[in-house]
PDB file of N, CA and C in Angstrom:
ATOM      1  N   MET A  27     114.856 101.535 103.241  1.00 50.00           N
ATOM      2  CA  MET A  27     114.226 100.791 102.242  1.00 50.00           C
ATOM      3  C   MET A  27     113.084  99.898 102.943  1.00 50.00           C
ATOM      4  N   PRO A  28     111.969  99.741 102.291  1.00 56.00           N
ATOM      5  CA  PRO A  28     110.868  98.816 102.791  1.00 56.00           C
ATOM      6  C   PRO A  28     111.185  97.332 102.849  1.00 56.00           C
ATOM      7  N   GLU A  29     110.691  96.820 103.781  1.00 57.00           N
ATOM      8  CA  GLU A  29     110.876  95.211 103.810  1.00 57.00           C
ATOM      9  C   GLU A  29     110.259  94.713 102.726  1.00 57.00           C
ATOM     10  N   LYS A  30     110.333  93.460 102.372  1.00 63.00           N
ATOM     11  CA  LYS A  30     109.634  92.678 101.216  1.00 63.00           C
ATOM     12  C   LYS A  30     108.317  92.549 101.924  1.00 63.00           C
ATOM     13  N   ALA A  31     107.321  92.712 101.198  1.00 64.00           N
ATOM     14  CA  ALA A  31     105.960  92.577 101.054  1.00 64.00           C
ATOM     15  C   ALA A  31     105.336  91.301 101.649  1.00 64.00           C
ATOM     16  N   THR A  32     104.641  91.285 102.909  1.00 63.00           N
ATOM     17  CA  THR A  32     104.000  90.076 103.291  1.00 63.00           C
ATOM     18  C   THR A  32     103.128  89.402 102.208  1.00 63.00           C
ATOM     19  N   SER A  33     103.144  88.074 102.075  1.00 73.00           N
ATOM     20  CA  SER A  33     102.272  87.547 100.937  1.00 73.00           C
ATOM     21  C   SER A  33     100.770  87.518 101.354  1.00 73.00           C
ATOM     22  N   ARG A  34     100.210  87.643 102.368  1.00 93.00           N
ATOM     23  CA  ARG A  34      98.940  87.558 102.539  1.00 93.00           C
ATOM     24  C   ARG A  34      98.264  88.001 103.866  1.00 93.00           C
ATOM     25  N   ILE A  35      97.135  88.513 103.793  1.00 96.00           N
ATOM     26  CA  ILE A  35      96.278  88.914 104.994  1.00 96.00           C
ATOM     27  C   ILE A  35      95.212  88.086 105.252  1.00 96.00           C
ATOM     28  N   VAL A  36      95.104  87.490 106.671  1.00 97.00           N
ATOM     29  CA  VAL A  36      93.993  86.838 106.977  1.00 97.00           C
ATOM     30  C   VAL A  36      92.970  87.527 107.921  1.00 97.00           C
ATOM     31  N   TYR A  37      91.873  87.375 107.624  1.00 97.00           N
ATOM     32  CA  TYR A  37      90.960  88.080 108.736  1.00 97.00           C
ATOM     33  C   TYR A  37      90.139  86.866 109.447  1.00 97.00           C
ATOM     34  N   SER A  38      90.313  87.065 110.888  1.00 97.00           N
ATOM     35  CA  SER A  38      89.606  86.338 111.753  1.00 97.00           C
ATOM     36  C   SER A  38      88.145  86.398 111.512  1.00 97.00           C
ATOM     37  N   GLU A  39      87.546  85.206 112.214  1.00 97.00           N
ATOM     38  CA  GLU A  39      86.188  85.234 112.136  1.00 97.00           C
ATOM     39  C   GLU A  39      85.616  86.545 112.901  1.00 97.00           C
ATOM     40  N   ARG A  40      86.222  86.967 114.172  1.00 95.00           N
ATOM     41  CA  ARG A  40      85.765  88.022 114.665  1.00 95.00           C
ATOM     42  C   ARG A  40      85.904  89.267 113.882  1.00 95.00           C
ATOM     43  N   SER A  41      87.065  89.732 113.447  1.00 96.00           N
ATOM     44  CA  SER A  41      87.167  90.642 112.530  1.00 96.00           C
ATOM     45  C   SER A  41      86.142  90.774 111.529  1.00 96.00           C
ATOM     46  N   LEU A  42      86.001  89.869 110.832  1.00 97.00           N
ATOM     47  CA  LEU A  42      84.856  89.778 109.854  1.00 97.00           C
ATOM     48  C   LEU A  42      83.413  90.103 110.283  1.00 97.00           C
ATOM     49  N   ALA A  43      83.091  89.691 111.463  1.00 95.00           N
ATOM     50  CA  ALA A  43      81.873  89.873 112.344  1.00 95.00           C
ATOM     51  C   ALA A  43      81.977  91.447 112.692  1.00 95.00           C
ATOM     52  N   ASN A  44      82.895  91.807 113.081  1.00 92.00           N
ATOM     53  CA  ASN A  44      83.087  93.155 113.502  1.00 92.00           C
ATOM     54  C   ASN A  44      83.061  94.185 112.141  1.00 92.00           C
ATOM     55  N   ALA A  45      83.430  93.870 111.168  1.00 93.00           N
ATOM     56  CA  ALA A  45      83.232  94.495 109.669  1.00 93.00           C
ATOM     57  C   ALA A  45      81.801  94.510 109.500  1.00 93.00           C
ATOM     58  N   GLU A  46      81.155  93.528 109.706  1.00 93.00           N
ATOM     59  CA  GLU A  46      79.723  93.477 109.052  1.00 93.00           C
ATOM     60  C   GLU A  46      78.942  94.264 109.976  1.00 93.00           C
ATOM     61  N   GLU A  47      79.150  94.324 111.287  1.00 88.00           N
ATOM     62  CA  GLU A  47      78.396  95.098 112.355  1.00 88.00           C
ATOM     63  C   GLU A  47      78.657  96.576 111.817  1.00 88.00           C
ATOM     64  N   ILE A  48      80.024  96.994 111.695  1.00 88.00           N
ATOM     65  CA  ILE A  48      80.404  98.524 111.300  1.00 88.00           C
ATOM     66  C   ILE A  48      79.599  98.754 110.019  1.00 88.00           C
ATOM     67  N   LYS A  49      79.407  97.934 109.010  1.00 89.00           N
ATOM     68  CA  LYS A  49      78.857  98.085 107.844  1.00 89.00           C
ATOM     69  C   LYS A  49      77.314  98.307 108.025  1.00 89.00           C
ATOM     70  N   GLN A  50      76.635  97.437 108.693  1.00 87.00           N
ATOM     71  CA  GLN A  50      75.362  97.621 108.919  1.00 87.00           C
ATOM     72  C   GLN A  50      75.018  98.917 109.720  1.00 87.00           C
ATOM     73  N   TYR A  51      76.016  99.337 110.519  1.00 85.00           N
ATOM     74  CA  TYR A  51      75.716 100.587 111.452  1.00 85.00           C
ATOM     75  C   TYR A  51      75.685 101.855 110.394  1.00 85.00           C
ATOM     76  N   LEU A  52      76.795 101.875 109.384  1.00 87.00           N
ATOM     77  CA  LEU A  52      76.883 102.723 108.544  1.00 87.00           C
ATOM     78  C   LEU A  52      75.669 102.896 107.497  1.00 87.00           C
ATOM     79  N   LEU A  53      75.143 101.716 107.166  1.00 88.00           N
ATOM     80  CA  LEU A  53      74.205 101.877 106.162  1.00 88.00           C
ATOM     81  C   LEU A  53      72.817 102.127 106.948  1.00 88.00           C
ATOM     82  N   TYR A  54      72.671 101.877 108.168  1.00 85.00           N
ATOM     83  CA  TYR A  54      71.581 102.161 109.114  1.00 85.00           C
ATOM     84  C   TYR A  54      71.582 103.977 109.289  1.00 85.00           C
ATOM     85  N   LYS A  55      72.827 104.490 109.644  1.00 85.00           N
ATOM     86  CA  LYS A  55      72.966 105.812 110.072  1.00 85.00           C
ATOM     87  C   LYS A  55      73.224 106.765 108.879  1.00 85.00           C
ATOM     88  N   PHE A  56      73.738 106.189 107.709  1.00 87.00           N
ATOM     89  CA  PHE A  56      74.827 106.927 106.971  1.00 87.00           C
ATOM     90  C   PHE A  56      74.164 106.498 105.487  1.00 87.00           C
ATOM     91  N   THR A  57      75.151 106.358 104.408  1.00 92.00           N
ATOM     92  CA  THR A  57      74.633 105.893 103.156  1.00 92.00           C
ATOM     93  C   THR A  57      75.750 104.930 102.675  1.00 92.00           C
ATOM     94  N   GLN A  58      75.686 104.348 101.555  1.00 95.00           N
ATOM     95  CA  GLN A  58      76.492 103.530 101.033  1.00 95.00           C
ATOM     96  C   GLN A  58      77.919 104.117 100.671  1.00 95.00           C
ATOM     97  N   LYS A  59      77.918 105.441 100.577  1.00 95.00           N
ATOM     98  CA  LYS A  59      79.149 106.103 100.388  1.00 95.00           C
ATOM     99  C   LYS A  59      80.157 105.876 101.580  1.00 95.00           C
ATOM    100  N   GLU A  60      79.731 105.877 102.774  1.00 91.00           N
ATOM    101  CA  GLU A  60      80.431 105.683 103.938  1.00 91.00           C
ATOM    102  C   GLU A  60      81.135 104.296 103.900  1.00 91.00           C
ATOM    103  N   VAL A  61      80.069 103.298 103.521  1.00 93.00           N
ATOM    104  CA  VAL A  61      80.540 101.866 103.435  1.00 93.00           C
ATOM    105  C   VAL A  61      81.729 101.817 102.407  1.00 93.00           C
ATOM    106  N   ASP A  62      81.622 102.402 101.306  1.00 95.00           N
ATOM    107  CA  ASP A  62      82.663 102.352 100.434  1.00 95.00           C
ATOM    108  C   ASP A  62      83.881 103.116 100.749  1.00 95.00           C
ATOM    109  N   ASN A  63      83.690 104.192 101.684  1.00 93.00           N
ATOM    110  CA  ASN A  63      84.847 104.766 102.300  1.00 93.00           C
ATOM    111  C   ASN A  63      85.699 103.710 103.149  1.00 93.00           C
ATOM    112  N   LEU A  64      84.671 103.016 103.848  1.00 93.00           N
ATOM    113  CA  LEU A  64      85.194 102.014 104.817  1.00 93.00           C
ATOM    114  C   LEU A  64      86.177 100.793 104.129  1.00 93.00           C
ATOM    115  N   TYR A  65      85.710 100.594 103.017  1.00 94.00           N
ATOM    116  CA  TYR A  65      86.390  99.483 102.312  1.00 94.00           C
ATOM    117  C   TYR A  65      87.812 100.023 101.712  1.00 94.00           C
ATOM    118  N   LYS A  66      87.561 101.454 101.186  1.00 96.00           N
ATOM    119  CA  LYS A  66      88.626 102.108 100.797  1.00 96.00           C
ATOM    120  C   LYS A  66      89.973 102.368 101.803  1.00 96.00           C
ATOM    121  N   MET A  67      89.508 102.622 102.838  1.00 95.00           N
ATOM    122  CA  MET A  67      90.348 102.708 104.158  1.00 95.00           C
ATOM    123  C   MET A  67      91.048 101.334 104.273  1.00 95.00           C
ATOM    124  N   LEU A  68      90.131 100.088 104.412  1.00 96.00           N
ATOM    125  CA  LEU A  68      90.836  98.889 104.721  1.00 96.00           C
ATOM    126  C   LEU A  68      91.763  98.477 103.513  1.00 96.00           C
ATOM    127  N   ALA A  69      91.435  98.690 102.092  1.00 96.00           N
ATOM    128  CA  ALA A  69      92.409  98.409 101.090  1.00 96.00           C
ATOM    129  C   ALA A  69      93.504  99.208 101.422  1.00 96.00           C
ATOM    130  N   ALA A  70      93.664 100.373 101.570  1.00 96.00           N
ATOM    131  CA  ALA A  70      94.843 101.230 101.794  1.00 96.00           C
ATOM    132  C   ALA A  70      95.569 100.714 103.011  1.00 96.00           C
ATOM    133  N   PHE A  71      94.866 100.251 104.012  1.00 96.00           N
ATOM    134  CA  PHE A  71      95.657  99.860 105.154  1.00 96.00           C
ATOM    135  C   PHE A  71      96.394  98.493 104.862  1.00 96.00           C
ATOM    136  N   GLU A  72      95.712  97.433 104.015  1.00 95.00           N
ATOM    137  CA  GLU A  72      96.492  96.221 103.705  1.00 95.00           C
ATOM    138  C   GLU A  72      97.483  96.544 102.788  1.00 95.00           C
ATOM    139  N   SER A  73      97.450  97.662 101.840  1.00 95.00           N
ATOM    140  CA  SER A  73      98.614  97.803 101.126  1.00 95.00           C
ATOM    141  C   SER A  73      99.819  98.422 101.877  1.00 95.00           C
ATOM    142  N   VAL A  74      99.637  99.231 102.921  1.00 95.00           N
ATOM    143  CA  VAL A  74     100.674  99.706 103.792  1.00 95.00           C
ATOM    144  C   VAL A  74     101.157  98.514 104.580  1.00 95.00           C
ATOM    145  N   VAL A  75     100.354  97.876 105.528  1.00 95.00           N
ATOM    146  CA  VAL A  75     100.717  97.013 106.490  1.00 95.00           C
ATOM    147  C   VAL A  75     101.414  95.766 105.724  1.00 95.00           C
ATOM    148  N   LYS A  76     101.371  95.418 104.552  1.00 93.00           N
ATOM    149  CA  LYS A  76     101.854  94.372 103.897  1.00 93.00           C
ATOM    150  C   LYS A  76     103.383  94.707 103.748  1.00 93.00           C
ATOM    151  N   THR A  77     103.626  96.070 103.510  1.00 92.00           N
ATOM    152  CA  THR A  77     105.124  96.540 103.230  1.00 92.00           C
ATOM    153  C   THR A  77     105.742  96.787 104.579  1.00 92.00           C
ATOM    154  N   PHE A  78     104.989  97.397 105.633  1.00 94.00           N
ATOM    155  CA  PHE A  78     105.328  97.918 106.817  1.00 94.00           C
ATOM    156  C   PHE A  78     104.724  97.211 107.919  1.00 94.00           C
ATOM    157  N   PRO A  79     104.757  95.963 108.201  1.00 94.00           N
ATOM    158  CA  PRO A  79     103.959  95.472 109.215  1.00 94.00           C
ATOM    159  C   PRO A  79     104.342  96.012 110.611  1.00 94.00           C
ATOM    160  N   GLN A  80     105.401  96.548 110.950  1.00 93.00           N
ATOM    161  CA  GLN A  80     105.777  97.212 112.316  1.00 93.00           C
ATOM    162  C   GLN A  80     105.278  98.567 112.254  1.00 93.00           C
ATOM    163  N   LEU A  81     104.737  99.035 111.263  1.00 94.00           N
ATOM    164  CA  LEU A  81     104.498 100.796 111.257  1.00 94.00           C
ATOM    165  C   LEU A  81     103.419 100.886 112.584  1.00 94.00           C
ATOM    166  N   TYR A  82     102.716 100.206 112.817  1.00 96.00           N
ATOM    167  CA  TYR A  82     101.792 100.709 113.841  1.00 96.00           C
ATOM    168  C   TYR A  82     101.952 100.205 115.232  1.00 96.00           C
ATOM    169  N   PRO A  83     101.627 100.954 116.102  1.00 96.00           N
ATOM    170  CA  PRO A  83     102.305 100.536 117.493  1.00 96.00           C
ATOM    171  C   PRO A  83     101.645  99.326 118.188  1.00 96.00           C
ATOM    172  N   LEU A  84     102.567  98.755 119.280  1.00 95.00           N
ATOM    173  CA  LEU A  84     101.903  97.585 119.884  1.00 95.00           C
ATOM    174  C   LEU A  84     100.797  98.196 120.939  1.00 95.00           C
ATOM    175  N   VAL A  85      99.757  97.352 121.025  1.00 92.00           N
ATOM    176  CA  VAL A  85      98.777  97.566 122.155  1.00 92.00           C
ATOM    177  C   VAL A  85      99.245  97.465 123.559  1.00 92.00           C
ATOM    178  N   LEU A  86      99.090  98.370 124.342  1.00 85.00           N
ATOM    179  CA  LEU A  86      99.797  98.526 125.687  1.00 85.00           C
ATOM    180  C   LEU A  86      99.669  97.201 126.294  1.00 85.00           C
ATOM    181  N   ASN A  87     100.689  96.643 126.906  1.00 86.00           N
ATOM    182  CA  ASN A  87     100.717  95.468 127.455  1.00 86.00           C
ATOM    183  C   ASN A  87     100.820  94.206 126.769  1.00 86.00           C
ATOM    184  N   SER A  88     100.955  94.378 125.383  1.00 86.00           N
ATOM    185  CA  SER A  88     100.800  93.169 124.348  1.00 86.00           C
ATOM    186  C   SER A  88     102.324  93.268 123.668  1.00 86.00           C
ATOM    187  N   LYS A  89     102.815  91.991 123.549  1.00 90.00           N
ATOM    188  CA  LYS A  89     104.050  91.769 122.792  1.00 90.00           C
ATOM    189  C   LYS A  89     103.928  91.501 121.286  1.00 90.00           C
ATOM    190  N   LYS A  90     102.570  91.407 120.914  1.00 94.00           N
ATOM    191  CA  LYS A  90     102.436  90.820 119.462  1.00 94.00           C
ATOM    192  C   LYS A  90     101.301  91.620 118.658  1.00 94.00           C
ATOM    193  N   ILE A  91     100.332  92.155 119.488  1.00 95.00           N
ATOM    194  CA  ILE A  91      99.222  92.767 118.825  1.00 95.00           C
ATOM    195  C   ILE A  91      99.415  94.434 118.549  1.00 95.00           C
ATOM    196  N   HIS A  92      99.165  94.530 117.269  1.00 96.00           N
ATOM    197  CA  HIS A  92      99.491  96.082 116.955  1.00 96.00           C
ATOM    198  C   HIS A  92      98.005  96.402 116.743  1.00 96.00           C
ATOM    199  N   ARG A  93      97.893  97.859 116.960  1.00 95.00           N
ATOM    200  CA  ARG A  93      96.754  98.731 116.747  1.00 95.00           C
ATOM    201  C   ARG A  93      96.824  99.942 115.657  1.00 95.00           C
ATOM    202  N   ALA A  94      96.305  99.649 114.534  1.00 96.00           N
ATOM    203  CA  ALA A  94      96.224 100.468 113.601  1.00 96.00           C
ATOM    204  C   ALA A  94      94.944 101.553 113.491  1.00 96.00           C
ATOM    205  N   VAL A  95      95.209 102.692 113.721  1.00 95.00           N
ATOM    206  CA  VAL A  95      94.183 103.616 113.894  1.00 95.00           C
ATOM    207  C   VAL A  95      93.969 104.313 112.402  1.00 95.00           C
ATOM    208  N   LEU A  96      92.743 103.720 111.787  1.00 95.00           N
ATOM    209  CA  LEU A  96      92.553 104.101 110.304  1.00 95.00           C
ATOM    210  C   LEU A  96      91.653 105.366 110.314  1.00 95.00           C
ATOM    211  N   SER A  97      91.095 105.720 111.303  1.00 92.00           N
ATOM    212  CA  SER A  97      90.167 107.033 111.179  1.00 92.00           C
ATOM    213  C   SER A  97      89.926 107.267 112.747  1.00 92.00           C
ATOM    214  N   LYS A  98      89.194 108.351 112.965  1.00 90.00           N
ATOM    215  CA  LYS A  98      88.522 108.776 114.318  1.00 90.00           C
ATOM    216  C   LYS A  98      87.712 107.655 114.841  1.00 90.00           C
ATOM    217  N   GLN A  99      87.154 107.012 114.035  1.00 89.00           N
ATOM    218  CA  GLN A  99      86.105 106.036 114.513  1.00 89.00           C
ATOM    219  C   GLN A  99      86.750 104.620 114.311  1.00 89.00           C
ATOM    220  N   LEU A 100      87.676 104.198 113.730  1.00 93.00           N
ATOM    221  CA  LEU A 100      88.006 102.875 113.470  1.00 93.00           C
ATOM    222  C   LEU A 100      89.387 102.402 113.524  1.00 93.00           C
ATOM    223  N   SER A 101      89.724 101.419 114.417  1.00 94.00           N
ATOM    224  CA  SER A 101      91.001 100.772 114.662  1.00 94.00           C
ATOM    225  C   SER A 101      90.956  99.392 114.310  1.00 94.00           C
ATOM    226  N   VAL A 102      92.137  99.069 113.702  1.00 96.00           N
ATOM    227  CA  VAL A 102      92.304  97.397 113.281  1.00 96.00           C
ATOM    228  C   VAL A 102      93.314  96.953 114.184  1.00 96.00           C
ATOM    229  N   PHE A 103      93.057  95.729 114.655  1.00 96.00           N
ATOM    230  CA  PHE A 103      94.205  94.997 115.599  1.00 96.00           C
ATOM    231  C   PHE A 103      94.727  93.789 114.827  1.00 96.00           C
ATOM    232  N   TYR A 104      95.957  93.773 114.723  1.00 97.00           N
ATOM    233  CA  TYR A 104      96.578  92.611 114.000  1.00 97.00           C
ATOM    234  C   TYR A 104      97.969  92.003 114.428  1.00 97.00           C
ATOM    235  N   THR A 105      98.233  90.955 114.213  1.00 96.00           N
ATOM    236  CA  THR A 105      99.569  90.366 114.404  1.00 96.00           C
ATOM    237  C   THR A 105     100.205  90.176 113.201  1.00 96.00           C
ATOM    238  N   TYR A 106     101.492  89.723 113.074  1.00 95.00           N
ATOM    239  CA  TYR A 106     102.060  89.314 111.893  1.00 95.00           C
ATOM    240  C   TYR A 106     103.292  88.265 112.242  1.00 95.00           C
ATOM    241  N   SER A 107     103.592  87.494 111.197  1.00 92.00           N
ATOM    242  CA  SER A 107     104.758  86.706 111.005  1.00 92.00           C
ATOM    243  C   SER A 107     105.262  86.818 109.549  1.00 92.00           C
ATOM    244  N   LYS A 108     106.375  86.116 109.508  1.00 89.00           N
ATOM    245  CA  LYS A 108     107.016  86.398 108.112  1.00 89.00           C
ATOM    246  C   LYS A 108     106.130  86.380 107.029  1.00 89.00           C
ATOM    247  N   ASP A 109     105.314  85.676 106.890  1.00 91.00           N
ATOM    248  CA  ASP A 109     104.625  85.642 105.505  1.00 91.00           C
ATOM    249  C   ASP A 109     102.886  85.931 105.726  1.00 91.00           C
ATOM    250  N   THR A 110     102.432  86.258 107.005  1.00 95.00           N
ATOM    251  CA  THR A 110     101.079  86.325 107.196  1.00 95.00           C
ATOM    252  C   THR A 110     100.825  87.510 108.100  1.00 95.00           C
ATOM    253  N   ILE A 111      99.733  88.284 107.751  1.00 96.00           N
ATOM    254  CA  ILE A 111      99.430  89.328 108.648  1.00 96.00           C
ATOM    255  C   ILE A 111      97.843  88.929 108.892  1.00 96.00           C
ATOM    256  N   SER A 112      97.766  88.709 110.197  1.00 97.00           N
ATOM    257  CA  SER A 112      96.407  88.102 110.818  1.00 97.00           C
ATOM    258  C   SER A 112      95.711  89.332 111.337  1.00 97.00           C
ATOM    259  N   ILE A 113      94.345  89.642 110.934  1.00 97.00           N
ATOM    260  CA  ILE A 113      93.712  90.634 111.429  1.00 97.00           C
ATOM    261  C   ILE A 113      92.766  89.956 112.367  1.00 97.00           C
ATOM    262  N   ALA A 114      92.951  90.654 113.660  1.00 96.00           N
ATOM    263  CA  ALA A 114      92.256  89.982 114.893  1.00 96.00           C
ATOM    264  C   ALA A 114      90.905  90.567 115.301  1.00 96.00           C
ATOM    265  N   ALA A 115      90.917  91.870 114.879  1.00 95.00           N
ATOM    266  CA  ALA A 115      89.656  92.492 115.144  1.00 95.00           C
ATOM    267  C   ALA A 115      89.297  93.945 114.663  1.00 95.00           C
ATOM    268  N   MET A 116      88.402  94.525 114.320  1.00 94.00           N
ATOM    269  CA  MET A 116      88.104  95.761 114.012  1.00 94.00           C
ATOM    270  C   MET A 116      86.985  96.413 114.870  1.00 94.00           C
ATOM    271  N   LEU A 117      87.331  97.532 115.435  1.00 89.00           N
ATOM    272  CA  LEU A 117      86.504  98.051 116.590  1.00 89.00           C
ATOM    273  C   LEU A 117      86.527  99.632 116.302  1.00 89.00           C
ATOM    274  N   ASP A 118      85.137 100.072 116.792  1.00 79.00           N
ATOM    275  CA  ASP A 118      84.844 101.388 116.771  1.00 79.00           C
ATOM    276  C   ASP A 118      85.633 101.885 118.142  1.00 79.00           C
ATOM    277  N   ASN A 119      86.319 103.060 117.787  1.00 73.00           N
ATOM    278  CA  ASN A 119      87.157 103.777 118.758  1.00 73.00           C
ATOM    279  C   ASN A 119      86.390 104.201 119.858  1.00 73.00           C
ATOM    280  N   ARG A 120      85.200 104.385 119.637  1.00 65.00           N
ATOM    281  CA  ARG A 120      84.394 104.800 120.865  1.00 65.00           C
ATOM    282  C   ARG A 120      83.916 103.775 121.897  1.00 65.00           C
ATOM    283  N   MET A 121      84.348 102.587 121.532  1.00 57.00           N
ATOM    284  CA  MET A 121      84.165 101.514 122.414  1.00 57.00           C
ATOM    285  C   MET A 121      85.036 101.341 123.591  1.00 57.00           C
ATOM    286  N   ASP A 122      84.559 100.886 124.688  1.00 56.00           N
ATOM    287  CA  ASP A 122      85.657 100.663 125.935  1.00 56.00           C
ATOM    288  C   ASP A 122      86.699  99.825 125.684  1.00 56.00           C
ATOM    289  N   ASN A 123      87.891 100.177 125.893  1.00 58.00           N
ATOM    290  CA  ASN A 123      89.142  99.429 125.709  1.00 58.00           C
ATOM    291  C   ASN A 123      89.257  98.128 126.363  1.00 58.00           C
ATOM    292  N   ALA A 124      88.314  97.882 127.077  1.00 58.00           N
ATOM    293  CA  ALA A 124      88.357  96.401 127.767  1.00 58.00           C
ATOM    294  C   ALA A 124      87.896  95.270 126.816  1.00 58.00           C
ATOM    295  N   LYS A 125      87.299  95.911 125.727  1.00 55.00           N
ATOM    296  CA  LYS A 125      86.715  94.961 124.528  1.00 55.00           C
ATOM    297  C   LYS A 125      88.013  94.782 123.500  1.00 55.00           C
ATOM    298  N   TRP A 126      89.144  95.296 123.878  1.00 52.00           N
ATOM    299  CA  TRP A 126      90.203  95.203 122.873  1.00 52.00           C
ATOM    300  C   TRP A 126      90.804  93.771 122.829  1.00 52.00           C
ATOM    301  N   PRO A 127      91.350  93.510 121.751  1.00 57.00           N
ATOM    302  CA  PRO A 127      92.017  91.953 122.156  1.00 57.00           C
ATOM    303  C   PRO A 127      93.195  91.894 122.959  1.00 57.00           C
ATOM    304  N   LYS A 128      93.236  90.880 123.640  1.00 61.00           N
ATOM    305  CA  LYS A 128      94.246  90.712 124.494  1.00 61.00           C
ATOM    306  C   LYS A 128      95.374  89.677 123.836  1.00 61.00           C
ATOM    307  N   GLY A 129      96.893  89.903 124.216  1.00 54.00           N
ATOM    308  CA  GLY A 129      97.716  89.186 123.598  1.00 54.00           C
ATOM    309  C   GLY A 129      99.126  89.334 124.239  1.00 54.00           C
TER     310      GLY A 129
END
């Protein structure tokens, strides 16, 4: 049975900046349709992670940062507590993993 849903999701300044960079890239290279798909992916992720915060694996060498691979191109890094899921960063999976959040 699923755990009780976490009450809120908080995006860090870094994750919001990452999302804006990804959005601008999609608009530059593709169309609004891809941006809409990005938002749909994030909404689906929020729905799942609220109910199952431990679903996604921990980042190697981390005891609290989880990595959710939402698509071939996009990963979301987050931590959680009893009542909050904190989105630390969103990164293009083609980036060097040295840029991943540490924790």
